[in-house]
CSV table of C-alpha atoms and ligand atoms in Angstrom, one decimal:
chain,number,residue,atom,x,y,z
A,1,UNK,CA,-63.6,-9.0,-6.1
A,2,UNK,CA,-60.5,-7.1,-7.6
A,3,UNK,CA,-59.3,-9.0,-10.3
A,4,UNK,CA,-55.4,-10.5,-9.9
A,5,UNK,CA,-54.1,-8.1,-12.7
A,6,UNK,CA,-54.7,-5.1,-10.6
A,7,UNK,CA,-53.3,-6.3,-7.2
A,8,UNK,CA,-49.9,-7.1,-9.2
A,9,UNK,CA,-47.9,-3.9,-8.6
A,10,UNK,CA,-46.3,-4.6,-11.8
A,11,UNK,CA,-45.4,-0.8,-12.4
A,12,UNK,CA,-44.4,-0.1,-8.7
A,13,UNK,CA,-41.8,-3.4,-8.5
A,14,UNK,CA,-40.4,-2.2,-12.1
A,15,UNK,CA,-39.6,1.0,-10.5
A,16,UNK,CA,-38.9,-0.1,-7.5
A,17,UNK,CA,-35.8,-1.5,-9.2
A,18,UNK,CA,-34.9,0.9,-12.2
A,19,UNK,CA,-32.1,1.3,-10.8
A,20,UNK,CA,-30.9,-2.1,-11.3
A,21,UNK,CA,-31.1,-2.0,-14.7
A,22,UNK,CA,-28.8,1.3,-14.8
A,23,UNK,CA,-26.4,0.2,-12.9
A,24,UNK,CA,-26.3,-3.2,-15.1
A,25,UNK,CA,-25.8,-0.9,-17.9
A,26,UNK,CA,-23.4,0.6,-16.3
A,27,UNK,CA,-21.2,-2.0,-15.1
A,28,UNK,CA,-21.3,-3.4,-18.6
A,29,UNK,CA,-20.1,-0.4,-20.2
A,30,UNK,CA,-17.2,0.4,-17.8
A,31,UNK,CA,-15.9,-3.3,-18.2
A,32,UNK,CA,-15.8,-2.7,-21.6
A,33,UNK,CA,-18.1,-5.9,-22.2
A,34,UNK,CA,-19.3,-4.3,-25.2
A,35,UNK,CA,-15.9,-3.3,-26.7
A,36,UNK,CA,-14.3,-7.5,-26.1
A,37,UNK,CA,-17.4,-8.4,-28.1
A,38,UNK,CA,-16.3,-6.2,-31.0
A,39,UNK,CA,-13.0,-6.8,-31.5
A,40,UNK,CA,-14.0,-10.4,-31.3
A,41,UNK,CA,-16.1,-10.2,-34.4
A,42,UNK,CA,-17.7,-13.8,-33.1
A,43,UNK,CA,-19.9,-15.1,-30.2
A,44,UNK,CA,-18.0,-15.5,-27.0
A,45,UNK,CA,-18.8,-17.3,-24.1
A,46,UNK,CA,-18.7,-16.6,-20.6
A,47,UNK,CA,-15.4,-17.6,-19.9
A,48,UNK,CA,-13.4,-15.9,-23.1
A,49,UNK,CA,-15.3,-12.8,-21.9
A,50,UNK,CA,-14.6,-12.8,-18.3
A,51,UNK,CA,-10.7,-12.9,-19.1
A,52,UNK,CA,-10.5,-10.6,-21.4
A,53,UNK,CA,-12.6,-8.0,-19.0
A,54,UNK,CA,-10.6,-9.6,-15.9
A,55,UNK,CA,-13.5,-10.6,-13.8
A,56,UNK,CA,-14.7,-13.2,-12.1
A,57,UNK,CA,-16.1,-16.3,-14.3
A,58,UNK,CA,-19.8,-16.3,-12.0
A,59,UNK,CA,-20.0,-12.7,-11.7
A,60,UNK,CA,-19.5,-12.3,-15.6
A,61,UNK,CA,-21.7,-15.0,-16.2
A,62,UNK,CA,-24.8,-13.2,-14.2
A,63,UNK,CA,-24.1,-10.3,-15.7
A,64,UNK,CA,-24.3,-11.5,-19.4
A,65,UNK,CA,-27.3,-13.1,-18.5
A,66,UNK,CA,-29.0,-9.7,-17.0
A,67,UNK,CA,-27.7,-8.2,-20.2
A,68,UNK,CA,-29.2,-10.9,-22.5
A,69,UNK,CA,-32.4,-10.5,-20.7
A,70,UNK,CA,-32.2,-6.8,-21.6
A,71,UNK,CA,-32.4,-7.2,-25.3
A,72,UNK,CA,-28.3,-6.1,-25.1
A,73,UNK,CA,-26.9,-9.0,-25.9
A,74,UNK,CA,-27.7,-12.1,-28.4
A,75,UNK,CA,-27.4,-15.2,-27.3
A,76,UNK,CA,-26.1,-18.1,-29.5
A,77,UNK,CA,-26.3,-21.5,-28.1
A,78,UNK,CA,-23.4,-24.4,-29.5
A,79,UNK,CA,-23.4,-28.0,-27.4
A,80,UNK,CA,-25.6,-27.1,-24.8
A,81,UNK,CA,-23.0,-23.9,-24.5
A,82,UNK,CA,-24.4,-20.0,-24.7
A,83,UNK,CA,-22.0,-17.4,-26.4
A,84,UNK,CA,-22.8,-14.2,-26.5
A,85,UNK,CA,-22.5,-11.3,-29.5
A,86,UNK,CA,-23.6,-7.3,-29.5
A,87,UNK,CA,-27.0,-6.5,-30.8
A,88,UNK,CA,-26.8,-3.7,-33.1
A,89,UNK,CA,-27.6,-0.9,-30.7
A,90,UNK,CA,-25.0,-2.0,-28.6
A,91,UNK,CA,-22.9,-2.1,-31.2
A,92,UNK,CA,-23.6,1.3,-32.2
A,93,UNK,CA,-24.3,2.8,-28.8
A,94,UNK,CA,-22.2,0.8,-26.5
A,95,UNK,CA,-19.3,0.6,-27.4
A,96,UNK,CA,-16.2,3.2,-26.7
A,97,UNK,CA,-14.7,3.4,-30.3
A,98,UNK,CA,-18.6,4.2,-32.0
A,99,UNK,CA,-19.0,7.3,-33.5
A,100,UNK,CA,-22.3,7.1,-31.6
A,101,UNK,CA,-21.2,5.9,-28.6
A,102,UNK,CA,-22.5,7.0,-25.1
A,103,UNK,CA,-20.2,5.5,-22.9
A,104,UNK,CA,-19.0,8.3,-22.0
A,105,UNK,CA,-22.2,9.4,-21.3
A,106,UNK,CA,-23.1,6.2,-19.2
A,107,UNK,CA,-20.0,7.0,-17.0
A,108,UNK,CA,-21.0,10.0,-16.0
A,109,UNK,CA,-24.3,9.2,-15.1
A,110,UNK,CA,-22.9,5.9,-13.3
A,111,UNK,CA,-20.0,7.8,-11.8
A,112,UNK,CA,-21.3,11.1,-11.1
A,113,UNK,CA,-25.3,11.5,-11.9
A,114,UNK,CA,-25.9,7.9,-9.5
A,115,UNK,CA,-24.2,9.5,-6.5
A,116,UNK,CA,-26.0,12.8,-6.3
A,117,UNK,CA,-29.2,11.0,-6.7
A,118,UNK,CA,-28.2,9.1,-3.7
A,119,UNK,CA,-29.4,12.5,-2.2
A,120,UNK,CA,-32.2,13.2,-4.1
A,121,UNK,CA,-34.8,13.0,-0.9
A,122,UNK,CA,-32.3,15.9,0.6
A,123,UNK,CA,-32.9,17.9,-2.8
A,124,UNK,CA,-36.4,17.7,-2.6
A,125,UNK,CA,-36.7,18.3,1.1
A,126,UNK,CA,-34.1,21.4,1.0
A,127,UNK,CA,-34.9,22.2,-2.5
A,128,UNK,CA,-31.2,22.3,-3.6
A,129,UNK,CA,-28.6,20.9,-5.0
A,130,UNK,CA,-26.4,17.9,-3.1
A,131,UNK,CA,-22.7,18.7,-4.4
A,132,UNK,CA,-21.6,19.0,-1.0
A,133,UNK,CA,-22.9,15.7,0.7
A,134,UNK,CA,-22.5,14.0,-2.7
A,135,UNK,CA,-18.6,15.4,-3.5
A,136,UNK,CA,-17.9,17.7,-0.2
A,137,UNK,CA,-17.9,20.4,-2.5
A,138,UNK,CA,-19.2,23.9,-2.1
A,139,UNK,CA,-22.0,24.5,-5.1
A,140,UNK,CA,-21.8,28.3,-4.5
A,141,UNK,CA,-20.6,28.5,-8.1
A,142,UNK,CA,-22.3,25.9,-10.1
A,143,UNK,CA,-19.3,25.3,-12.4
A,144,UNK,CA,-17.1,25.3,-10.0
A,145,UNK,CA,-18.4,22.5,-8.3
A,146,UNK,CA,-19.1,20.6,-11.7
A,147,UNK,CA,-16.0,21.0,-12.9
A,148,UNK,CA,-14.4,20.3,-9.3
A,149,UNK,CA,-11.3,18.5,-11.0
A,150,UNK,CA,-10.2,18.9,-14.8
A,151,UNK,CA,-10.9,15.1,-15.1
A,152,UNK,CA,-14.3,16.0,-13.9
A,153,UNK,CA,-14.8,18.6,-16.6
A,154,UNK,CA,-13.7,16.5,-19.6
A,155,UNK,CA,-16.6,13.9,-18.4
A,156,UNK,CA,-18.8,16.7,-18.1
A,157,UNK,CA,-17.7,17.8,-21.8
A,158,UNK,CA,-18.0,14.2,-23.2
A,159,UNK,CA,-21.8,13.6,-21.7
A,160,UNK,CA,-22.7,17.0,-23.4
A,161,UNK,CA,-20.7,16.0,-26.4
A,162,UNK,CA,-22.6,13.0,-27.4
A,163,UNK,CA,-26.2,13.7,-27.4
A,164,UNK,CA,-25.6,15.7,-30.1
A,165,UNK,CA,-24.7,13.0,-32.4
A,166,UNK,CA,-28.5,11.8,-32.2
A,167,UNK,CA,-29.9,14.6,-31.9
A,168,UNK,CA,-28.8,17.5,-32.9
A,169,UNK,CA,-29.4,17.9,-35.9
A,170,UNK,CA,-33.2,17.7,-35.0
A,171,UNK,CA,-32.4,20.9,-32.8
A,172,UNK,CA,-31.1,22.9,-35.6
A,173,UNK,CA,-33.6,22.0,-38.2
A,174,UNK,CA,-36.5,22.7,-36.0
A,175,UNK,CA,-36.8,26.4,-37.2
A,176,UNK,CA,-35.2,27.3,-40.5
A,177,UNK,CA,-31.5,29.1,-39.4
A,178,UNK,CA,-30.7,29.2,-42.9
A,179,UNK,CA,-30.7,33.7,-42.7
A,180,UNK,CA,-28.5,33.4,-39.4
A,181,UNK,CA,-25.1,33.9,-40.8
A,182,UNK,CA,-22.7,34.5,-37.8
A,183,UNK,CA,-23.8,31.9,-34.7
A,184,UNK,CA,-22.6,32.4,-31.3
A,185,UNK,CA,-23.0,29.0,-29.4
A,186,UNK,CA,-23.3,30.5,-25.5
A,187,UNK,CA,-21.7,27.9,-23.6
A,188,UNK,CA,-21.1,25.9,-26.9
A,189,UNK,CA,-19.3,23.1,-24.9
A,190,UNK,CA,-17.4,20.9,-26.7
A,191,UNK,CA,-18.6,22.2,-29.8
A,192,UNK,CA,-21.1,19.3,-30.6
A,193,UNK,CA,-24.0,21.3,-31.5
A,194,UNK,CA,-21.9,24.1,-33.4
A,195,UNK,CA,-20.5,21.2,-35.8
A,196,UNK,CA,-24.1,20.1,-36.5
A,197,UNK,CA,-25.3,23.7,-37.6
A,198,UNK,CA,-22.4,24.1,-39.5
A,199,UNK,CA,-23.7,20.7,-41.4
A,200,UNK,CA,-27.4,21.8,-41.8
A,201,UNK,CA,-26.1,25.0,-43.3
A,202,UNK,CA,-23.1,25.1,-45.4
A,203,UNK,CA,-23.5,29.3,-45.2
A,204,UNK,CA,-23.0,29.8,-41.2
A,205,UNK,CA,-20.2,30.3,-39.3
A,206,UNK,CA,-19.8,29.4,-35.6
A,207,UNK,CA,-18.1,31.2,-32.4
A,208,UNK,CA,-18.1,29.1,-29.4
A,209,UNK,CA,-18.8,30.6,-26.4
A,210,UNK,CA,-17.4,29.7,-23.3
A,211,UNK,CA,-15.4,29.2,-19.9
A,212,UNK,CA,-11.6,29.4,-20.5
A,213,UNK,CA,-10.4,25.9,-20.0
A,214,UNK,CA,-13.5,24.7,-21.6
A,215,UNK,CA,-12.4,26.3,-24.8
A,216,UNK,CA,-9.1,25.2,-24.0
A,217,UNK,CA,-9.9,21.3,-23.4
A,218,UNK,CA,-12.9,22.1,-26.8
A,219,UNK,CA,-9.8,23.0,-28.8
A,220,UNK,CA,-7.5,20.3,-27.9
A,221,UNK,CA,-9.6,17.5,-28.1
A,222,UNK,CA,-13.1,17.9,-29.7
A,223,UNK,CA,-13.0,20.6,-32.3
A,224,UNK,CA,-10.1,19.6,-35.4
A,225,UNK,CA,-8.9,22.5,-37.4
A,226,UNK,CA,-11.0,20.6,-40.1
A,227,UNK,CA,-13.8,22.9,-38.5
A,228,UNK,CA,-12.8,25.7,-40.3
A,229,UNK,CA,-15.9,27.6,-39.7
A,230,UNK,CA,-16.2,27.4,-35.9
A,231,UNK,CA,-14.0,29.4,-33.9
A,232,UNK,CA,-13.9,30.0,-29.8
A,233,UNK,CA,-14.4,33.1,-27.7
A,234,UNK,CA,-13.3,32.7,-23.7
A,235,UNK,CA,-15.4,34.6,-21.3
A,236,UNK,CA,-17.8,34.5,-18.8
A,237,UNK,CA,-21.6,35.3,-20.2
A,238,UNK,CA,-22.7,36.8,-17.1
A,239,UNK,CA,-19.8,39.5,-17.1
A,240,UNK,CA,-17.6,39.6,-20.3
A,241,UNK,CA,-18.8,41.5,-23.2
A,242,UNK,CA,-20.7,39.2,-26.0
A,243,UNK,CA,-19.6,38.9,-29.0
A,244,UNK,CA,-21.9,40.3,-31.9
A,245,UNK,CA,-23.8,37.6,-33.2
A,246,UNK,CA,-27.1,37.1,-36.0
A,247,UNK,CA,-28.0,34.0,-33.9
A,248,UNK,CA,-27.4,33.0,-30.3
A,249,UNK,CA,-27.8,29.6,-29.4
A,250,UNK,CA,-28.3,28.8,-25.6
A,251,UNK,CA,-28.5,24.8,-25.6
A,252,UNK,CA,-29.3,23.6,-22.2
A,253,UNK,CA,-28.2,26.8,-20.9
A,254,UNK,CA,-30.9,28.2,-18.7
A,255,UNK,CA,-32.0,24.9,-17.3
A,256,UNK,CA,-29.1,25.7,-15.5
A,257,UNK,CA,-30.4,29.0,-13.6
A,258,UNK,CA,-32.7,30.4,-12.2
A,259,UNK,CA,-35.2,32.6,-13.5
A,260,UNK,CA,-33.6,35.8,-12.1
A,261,UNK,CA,-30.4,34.5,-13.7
A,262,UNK,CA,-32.0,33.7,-17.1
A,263,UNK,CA,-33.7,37.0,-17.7
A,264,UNK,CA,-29.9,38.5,-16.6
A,265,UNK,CA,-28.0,36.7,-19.4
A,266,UNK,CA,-31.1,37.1,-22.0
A,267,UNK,CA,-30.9,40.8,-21.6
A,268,UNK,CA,-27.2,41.1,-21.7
A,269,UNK,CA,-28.2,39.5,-25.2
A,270,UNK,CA,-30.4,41.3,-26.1
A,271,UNK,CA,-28.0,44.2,-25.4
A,272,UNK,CA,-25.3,42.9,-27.6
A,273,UNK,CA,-27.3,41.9,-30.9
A,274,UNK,CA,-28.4,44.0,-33.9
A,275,UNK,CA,-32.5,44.0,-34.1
A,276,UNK,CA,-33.1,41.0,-36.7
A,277,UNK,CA,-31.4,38.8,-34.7
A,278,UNK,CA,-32.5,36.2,-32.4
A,279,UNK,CA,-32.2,33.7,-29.9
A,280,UNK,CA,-32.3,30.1,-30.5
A,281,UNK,CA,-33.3,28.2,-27.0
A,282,UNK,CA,-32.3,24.8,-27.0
A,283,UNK,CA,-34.7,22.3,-23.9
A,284,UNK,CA,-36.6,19.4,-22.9
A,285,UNK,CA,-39.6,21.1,-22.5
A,286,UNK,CA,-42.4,20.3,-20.4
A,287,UNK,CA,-45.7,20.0,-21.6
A,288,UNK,CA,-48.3,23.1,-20.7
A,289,UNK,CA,-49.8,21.5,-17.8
A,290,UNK,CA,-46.7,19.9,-16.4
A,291,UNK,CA,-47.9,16.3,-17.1
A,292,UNK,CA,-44.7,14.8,-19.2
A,293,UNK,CA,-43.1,14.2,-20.9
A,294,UNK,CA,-41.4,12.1,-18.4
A,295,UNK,CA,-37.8,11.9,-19.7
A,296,UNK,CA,-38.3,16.7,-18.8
A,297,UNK,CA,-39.9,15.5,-15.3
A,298,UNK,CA,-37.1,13.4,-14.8
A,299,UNK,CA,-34.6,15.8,-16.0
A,300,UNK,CA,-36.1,18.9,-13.7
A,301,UNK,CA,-35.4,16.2,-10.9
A,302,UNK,CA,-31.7,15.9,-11.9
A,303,UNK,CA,-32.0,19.6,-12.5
A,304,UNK,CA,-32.7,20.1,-8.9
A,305,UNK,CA,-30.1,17.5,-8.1
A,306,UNK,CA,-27.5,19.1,-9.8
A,307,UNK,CA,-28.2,22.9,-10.4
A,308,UNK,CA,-30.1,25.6,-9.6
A,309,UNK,CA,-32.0,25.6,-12.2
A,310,UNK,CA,-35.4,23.2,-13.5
A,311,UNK,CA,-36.7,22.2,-16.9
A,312,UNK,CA,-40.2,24.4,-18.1
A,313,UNK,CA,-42.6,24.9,-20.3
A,314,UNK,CA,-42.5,26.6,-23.8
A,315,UNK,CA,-44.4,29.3,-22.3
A,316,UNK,CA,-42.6,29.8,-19.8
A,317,UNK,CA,-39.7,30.2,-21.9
A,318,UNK,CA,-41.7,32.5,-23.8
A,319,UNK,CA,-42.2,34.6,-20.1
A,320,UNK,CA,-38.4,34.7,-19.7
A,321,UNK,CA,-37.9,35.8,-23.6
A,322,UNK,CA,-40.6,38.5,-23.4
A,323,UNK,CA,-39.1,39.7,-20.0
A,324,UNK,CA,-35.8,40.3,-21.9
A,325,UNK,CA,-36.9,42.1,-24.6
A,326,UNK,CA,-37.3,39.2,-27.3
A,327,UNK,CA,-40.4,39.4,-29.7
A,328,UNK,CA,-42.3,36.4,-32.2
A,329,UNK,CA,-41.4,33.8,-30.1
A,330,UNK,CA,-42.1,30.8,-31.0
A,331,UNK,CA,-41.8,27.1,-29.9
A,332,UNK,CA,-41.4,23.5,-32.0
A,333,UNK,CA,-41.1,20.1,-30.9
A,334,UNK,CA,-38.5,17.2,-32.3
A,335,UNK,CA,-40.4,14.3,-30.9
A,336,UNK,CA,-36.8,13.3,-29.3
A,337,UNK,CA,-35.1,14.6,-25.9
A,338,UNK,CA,-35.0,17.8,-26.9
A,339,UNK,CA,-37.0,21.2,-28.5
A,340,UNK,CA,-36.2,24.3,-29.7
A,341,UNK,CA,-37.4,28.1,-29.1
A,342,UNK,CA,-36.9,31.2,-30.9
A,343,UNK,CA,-37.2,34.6,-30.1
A,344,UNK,CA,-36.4,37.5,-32.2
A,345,UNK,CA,-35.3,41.4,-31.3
B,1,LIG,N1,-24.5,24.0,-24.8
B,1,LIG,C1,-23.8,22.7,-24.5
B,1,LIG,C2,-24.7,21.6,-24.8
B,1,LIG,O1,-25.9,21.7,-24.9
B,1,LIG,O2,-24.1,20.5,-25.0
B,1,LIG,C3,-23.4,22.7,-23.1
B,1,LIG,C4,-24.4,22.8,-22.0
B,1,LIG,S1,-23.8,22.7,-20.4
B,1,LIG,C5,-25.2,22.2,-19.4
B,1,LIG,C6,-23.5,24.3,-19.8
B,1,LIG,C7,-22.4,25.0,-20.5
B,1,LIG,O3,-22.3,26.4,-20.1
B,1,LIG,C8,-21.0,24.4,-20.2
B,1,LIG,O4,-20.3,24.2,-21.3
B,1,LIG,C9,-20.4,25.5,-19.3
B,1,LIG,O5,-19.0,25.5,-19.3
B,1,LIG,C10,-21.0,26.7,-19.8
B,1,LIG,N2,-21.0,27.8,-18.8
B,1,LIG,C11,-21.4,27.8,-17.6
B,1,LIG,N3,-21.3,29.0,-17.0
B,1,LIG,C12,-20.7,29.8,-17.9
B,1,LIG,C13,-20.4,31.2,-17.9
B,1,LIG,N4,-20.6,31.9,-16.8
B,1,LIG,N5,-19.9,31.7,-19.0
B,1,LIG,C14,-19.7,31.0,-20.2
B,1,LIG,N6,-20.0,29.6,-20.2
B,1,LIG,C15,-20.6,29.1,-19.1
């Protein structure tokens, strides 16, 4: 006979209802549960909490329990009464006002992310990207349809924004940058990654690569003239002349694209730079034989959902280097999200 632990579809019924769980998160987050509990500085109970978040006294209640129950809350218990305080990763990671915070991050996977994935058995079965069914936008340019309303793009700038804080500087210290004086982030963003190179070395200066009101929305809000070394450049990397750089980084660039695509704006690289310089890849990559890990499965899934691109292997970033010229490539892994890849001309 099969013994009871393997008829229990423990695994299966946790998946089944992942999703619960993120959208618990989520909920949490966007009432700004985390953010009461802070200003509090003490337990609160249910009832304080539901006020001040203005929503309903059972619905709160349920939904501190769920978060108690998900190690994100502590539960203190006074006269048969439960109050409730941050643990310390919600603290740090939870709330809006952390330096660390991924709220930002959490809305856009709750407000944007959770809808396309709504269509995720249409991606699969048509092997594209759902931005029409998901938004009723066309997806014939990609950032276009991301950035579909300016609102839309700052969200889009903040999720890119804030991984960086944890793990960036992983990213940059993976190979020794230390001889790459003049760094051209290609569609540098919000600048995240350029501030944490300019960190790990004091020598480097930054140019910030990308889409006009990107720069624009980069200068205004995420970049402070404190950043003395980081500067932007507007332009479009597929057709606009590159600046000339020692280092290029492409962070979560070619994810993006297709390979065609990729081996177009590697060799329009290659083109611009001096030989001695090289090209810093930043991904999740895959392992060899496909088989994790599963945060780049998951992510070639949303990659699908989203793009027209997929997460790969190191060699087969290596292929798409080699096809563009690039020499001495070589990978390393940070043990966290993501990995870096340099290639040399
Ligand atoms: N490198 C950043 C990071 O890792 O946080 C952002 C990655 S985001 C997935 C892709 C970036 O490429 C966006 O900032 C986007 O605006 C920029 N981008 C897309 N198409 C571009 C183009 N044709 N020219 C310049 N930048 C572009």
């Amino acid at each position: 006979t099969t013994p009871a632990t393997d008829v229990y579809p423990r695994k299966i019924l946790e998946y089944m209802e992942g999703f619960l769980i993120s959208k618990t998160v989520f909920t949490s987050c966007e009432l700004g549960v985390f953010d009461v509990l802070l200003a509090a500085e003490r337990p609160l109970s249910a009832e304080e909490i539901s006020q001040a978040v203005g929503a309903s006294l059972d619905g709160t209640q349920r939904l501190l329990a769920a978060c108690a129950g998900l190690q994100l809350l502590n539960t203190h218990w006074d006269n048969g009464q439960v109050f409730y305080s941050n643990t310390e990763q919600s603290r740090v990671f939870l709330t809006r006002s952390s330096p660390l915070s991924l709220c930002q991050s959490i809305q856009y996977s709750s407000r944007t992310i959770y809808l396309c994935w709504h269509y995720l058995t249409d991606a699969v079965r048509e092997g594209r990207n759902q931005y029409e069914k998901a938004f009723g936008v066309s997806s014939k340019d990609l950032f276009q349809a991301l950035y579909r309303s300016d609102e839309e793009m700052v969200k889009f700038m903040h999720l890119m924004n804030s991984i960086w804080n944890i793990c960036g500087r992983d990213v940059v210290t993976a190979f020794d940058l230390m001889p790459f004086k003049v760094i051209c982030d290609l569609g540098g963003c919000s600048g995240a990654l350029a501030k944490q190179c300019t960190l790990a070395y004091p020598e480097c200066t930054v140019t910030i690569f990308d889409l006009p009101k990107v720069v624009r929305v980069s200068g205004e809000h995420f970049v402070t003239e404190a950043d003395q070394r980081i500067s932007f450049h507007e332009g479009d990397f597929f057709k606009d002349s590159l600046p000339v750089a020692d280092l290029y980084i492409l962070a979560r660039i070619l994810h993006d694209w297709t390979d065609e695509r990729c081996i177009e704006l590697l060799c329009r690289i290659y083109k611009a730079c001096k030989p001695g310089s090289a090209v810093l890849l930043v991904e999740a990559l895959l392992n060899e034989d496909g088989s994790g890990p599963l945060t780049a499965q998951l992510y070639s899934l949303n990659m699908l959902v989203q793009t027209e691109g997929r997460e790969r292997t190191g060699a087969q970033y290596a292929a798409l280097l080699a096809a563009s010229g690039f020499t001495n490539i070589q990978h390393r892994l940070t043990g966290k999200i993501y990995d870096a890849v340099l290639g040399h001309k």
